[in-house]
Amino acid sequence: MAKYIIKGGKKLKGIIEIKGAKNATLPILAAALLAEGVYNFSNVPELKDVEVMMNLLRHLGLKIEKKEPHKYQITNKEIKNTEAPHELVKVMRASFLVMGPLLASRKKARVSLPGGCAIGARPVNFHLNGFENLGAKITVGHGFVSAETKELIGAEINLPFPTVTGTENLVMAAVKAKGKTIINNAAREPEVGDLCNLLNKMGAKITGIDADRLKIEGVKELHACDYKIIPDRIEAGTFIILSALTGGGVEIKNARLDYLISFVKKLKEMGITAVDVGGNINVKIPEKLKAINVMTAPYPGFPTDLQAQLMVLMSLARGESVVEEIIFENRFMHARELNRLGANISVSGRKATIQGGRKLIGAQVTATDLRAGAALVLAGLTAKNTTIINEIEHIERGYEDLVGRLQGLGADIKKQP
Ligand code: EPU
């Protein structure tokens, strides 16, 4: 199993460039199932999860060619298959995103049921209820979900929670449904907006983008198009924290601060400022960090995907900080690992209490999921001595060439295969 070996405590300096958003890329690639033709997608991050989605789309019949780094051409000539097998869904839950577009373009889909994962049970009942509202017949059995319809018909869908991939799956099902669909309590994450903007470029009629009530006027035909994916806000947030932890000398290029408003506000409470100076984000750090309280929430609230990384800063800030996680029920696996590096975090249910003012010291730790792993890299870069991170496959699902990019800033980090 590959590991990262980090010798921490160095001041880092330089510019780090943000790649395309993983969680926008995955539904956008799946949307190529909706219409025949040739698509050119740019700013595609080179990540394991993106590769898994591409392999699934190839399995369904699409041709995918890498034209240059971050540029892919997808040709949809004929969908040969409407089944997403267990081998591909089990390695990435977001594979479930092919269900909506397959249902819209082929009127049927059979997708392996995604299981729970390290951060929570993560059911797909809101996706399935929504498909039923649109007129699909759903059956679950033998570890698969099957959906079939004679014709999808627009409907009003009330989501019990603004699920991100659920909203995306339902929008992709609804764009070719007969009549009008309304999705109430829709997720407002910028990645959902990016998918809707692509779909409109393909000929869909979606309004209310970036709001919590999406209106979709069904159309008969969609067409292929070219599209550039938005930058990854979670990568940007992770590297803003990196800069704050390593002396403030790291500038972040190609990021969108307007996607990170609640995050930047919380940093400000800690004493850290992040401002856009001529297109690059500059980070200023105070002499002493302040302890704060954070509650995760659906966008535009504080992102669950940044709470693990923030806890590293909280461990250094003097005083007691609290993180309440309301999106996922089991997303504090990093607390135990950060404690191995000298943090003092106690977890009770959905609340983590961080006693700050700690000095981190290197140790062997394990990445339990993508963002927990990112937090450990940040902690390792701050800690004295050597930190060894195991199970880094999780980290490489969401951060392209992390080692190379950090080395470019002067970090002492190596990957041991
Ligand atoms: N939920 C249900 N039923 C459903 C759908 C969701 O109960 O049918 C619950 C979930 O169990 C969870 C909550 O609703 O408690 C929110 O889940 P959501 O569906 O919004 O999450 P997701 O769509 O599975 C996406 C991102 C995650 C990110 C979350 C929250 C993708 C591919 N994944 O997951 O990204 O944490 O939204 O913002 O877009 C990551 O990148 O590290 C990551 C985990």
PDB file of C-alpha atoms and ligand atoms in Angstrom, residues 22-23 26 94 119 122-127 161-165 189 304-305 327-328 331 370-371, ligand 1:
ATOM      1  CA  LYS A  22     -14.293  16.832  -9.182  1.00  0.00           C
ATOM      2  CA  ASN A  23     -17.910  16.976  -8.058  1.00  0.00           C
ATOM      3  CA  LEU A  26     -18.685  13.559 -12.429  1.00  0.00           C
ATOM      4  CA  ALA A  94     -21.150   8.833  -7.697  1.00  0.00           C
ATOM      5  CA  ILE A 119     -18.622   8.818   6.315  1.00  0.00           C
ATOM      6  CA  ARG A 122     -25.656   7.508   2.406  1.00  0.00           C
ATOM      7  CA  PRO A 123     -28.909   6.023   1.069  1.00  0.00           C
ATOM      8  CA  VAL A 124     -30.338   6.941  -2.364  1.00  0.00           C
ATOM      9  CA  ASN A 125     -34.038   6.962  -1.396  1.00  0.00           C
ATOM     10  CA  PHE A 126     -34.490  10.647  -2.347  1.00  0.00           C
ATOM     11  CA  HIS A 127     -33.175   9.927  -5.858  1.00  0.00           C
ATOM     12  CA  PHE A 161     -33.011  17.321   2.163  1.00  0.00           C
ATOM     13  CA  PRO A 162     -31.099  19.252  -0.532  1.00  0.00           C
ATOM     14  CA  THR A 163     -29.124  16.211  -1.701  1.00  0.00           C
ATOM     15  CA  VAL A 164     -26.386  17.157  -4.171  1.00  0.00           C
ATOM     16  CA  THR A 165     -26.163  14.076  -6.398  1.00  0.00           C
ATOM     17  CA  GLU A 189     -23.967  23.824  -4.616  1.00  0.00           C
ATOM     18  CA  THR A 304     -18.811  19.432   5.185  1.00  0.00           C
ATOM     19  CA  ASP A 305     -15.949  18.764   2.749  1.00  0.00           C
ATOM     20  CA  ILE A 327     -24.653  16.502   6.706  1.00  0.00           C
ATOM     21  CA  PHE A 328     -23.074  13.102   7.427  1.00  0.00           C
ATOM     22  CA  ARG A 331     -17.588  12.213   9.460  1.00  0.00           C
ATOM     23  CA  LEU A 370     -10.694  11.780   1.018  1.00  0.00           C
ATOM     24  CA  ARG A 371     -11.109  14.906   3.163  1.00  0.00           C
TER      25      ARG A 371
HETATM   26  N1  EPU B   1     -29.349  11.440   1.786  1.00  0.00           N
HETATM   27  C1  EPU B   1     -30.387  10.582   2.048  1.00  0.00           C
HETATM   28  N2  EPU B   1     -31.045  10.017   0.974  1.00  0.00           N
HETATM   29  C2  EPU B   1     -30.692  10.288  -0.313  1.00  0.00           C
HETATM   30  C3  EPU B   1     -29.617  11.170  -0.569  1.00  0.00           C
HETATM   31  C4  EPU B   1     -28.960  11.736   0.520  1.00  0.00           C
HETATM   32  O1  EPU B   1     -30.736  10.306   3.199  1.00  0.00           O
HETATM   33  O2  EPU B   1     -31.326   9.744  -1.241  1.00  0.00           O
HETATM   34  C5  EPU B   1     -28.610  12.046   2.922  1.00  0.00           C
HETATM   35  C6  EPU B   1     -27.157  11.535   3.003  1.00  0.00           C
HETATM   36  O3  EPU B   1     -27.076  10.300   3.652  1.00  0.00           O
HETATM   37  C7  EPU B   1     -26.462  12.659   3.721  1.00  0.00           C
HETATM   38  C8  EPU B   1     -27.218  13.900   3.221  1.00  0.00           C
HETATM   39  O4  EPU B   1     -28.471  13.422   2.709  1.00  0.00           O
HETATM   40  O5  EPU B   1     -26.635  12.515   5.089  1.00  0.00           O
HETATM   41  C9  EPU B   1     -26.514  14.705   2.153  1.00  0.00           C
HETATM   42  O6  EPU B   1     -26.031  13.881   1.139  1.00  0.00           O
HETATM   43  P1  EPU B   1     -25.889  14.309  -0.392  1.00  0.00           P
HETATM   44  O7  EPU B   1     -26.788  13.420  -1.165  1.00  0.00           O
HETATM   45  O8  EPU B   1     -26.036  15.774  -0.547  1.00  0.00           O
HETATM   46  O9  EPU B   1     -24.391  13.886  -0.668  1.00  0.00           O
HETATM   47  P2  EPU B   1     -23.852  13.249  -2.011  1.00  0.00           P
HETATM   48  O10 EPU B   1     -24.604  13.830  -3.143  1.00  0.00           O
HETATM   49  O11 EPU B   1     -23.794  11.769  -1.863  1.00  0.00           O
HETATM   50  C10 EPU B   1     -22.059  15.069  -2.532  1.00  0.00           C
HETATM   51  C11 EPU B   1     -20.586  15.096  -2.776  1.00  0.00           C
HETATM   52  C12 EPU B   1     -19.854  14.853  -1.454  1.00  0.00           C
HETATM   53  C13 EPU B   1     -20.261  15.968  -0.476  1.00  0.00           C
HETATM   54  C14 EPU B   1     -21.786  15.966  -0.311  1.00  0.00           C
HETATM   55  C15 EPU B   1     -22.298  17.077   0.580  1.00  0.00           C
HETATM   56  C16 EPU B   1     -20.413  14.326  -5.067  1.00  0.00           C
HETATM   57  C17 EPU B   1     -19.963  13.286  -6.019  1.00  0.00           C
HETATM   58  N3  EPU B   1     -20.229  14.078  -3.764  1.00  0.00           N
HETATM   59  O12 EPU B   1     -22.370  13.776  -2.028  1.00  0.00           O
HETATM   60  O13 EPU B   1     -18.459  14.952  -1.730  1.00  0.00           O
HETATM   61  O14 EPU B   1     -19.654  15.739   0.781  1.00  0.00           O
HETATM   62  O15 EPU B   1     -22.416  16.094  -1.605  1.00  0.00           O
HETATM   63  O16 EPU B   1     -21.912  18.314   0.091  1.00  0.00           O
HETATM   64  O17 EPU B   1     -20.858  15.379  -5.474  1.00  0.00           O
HETATM   65  C18 EPU B   1     -16.171  14.586  -1.369  1.00  0.00           C
HETATM   66  O18 EPU B   1     -15.919  15.167  -2.433  1.00  0.00           O
HETATM   67  O19 EPU B   1     -15.261  14.293  -0.536  1.00  0.00           O
HETATM   68  C19 EPU B   1     -17.542  14.219  -1.025  1.00  0.00           C
HETATM   69  C20 EPU B   1     -17.844  13.295  -0.113  1.00  0.00           C
END
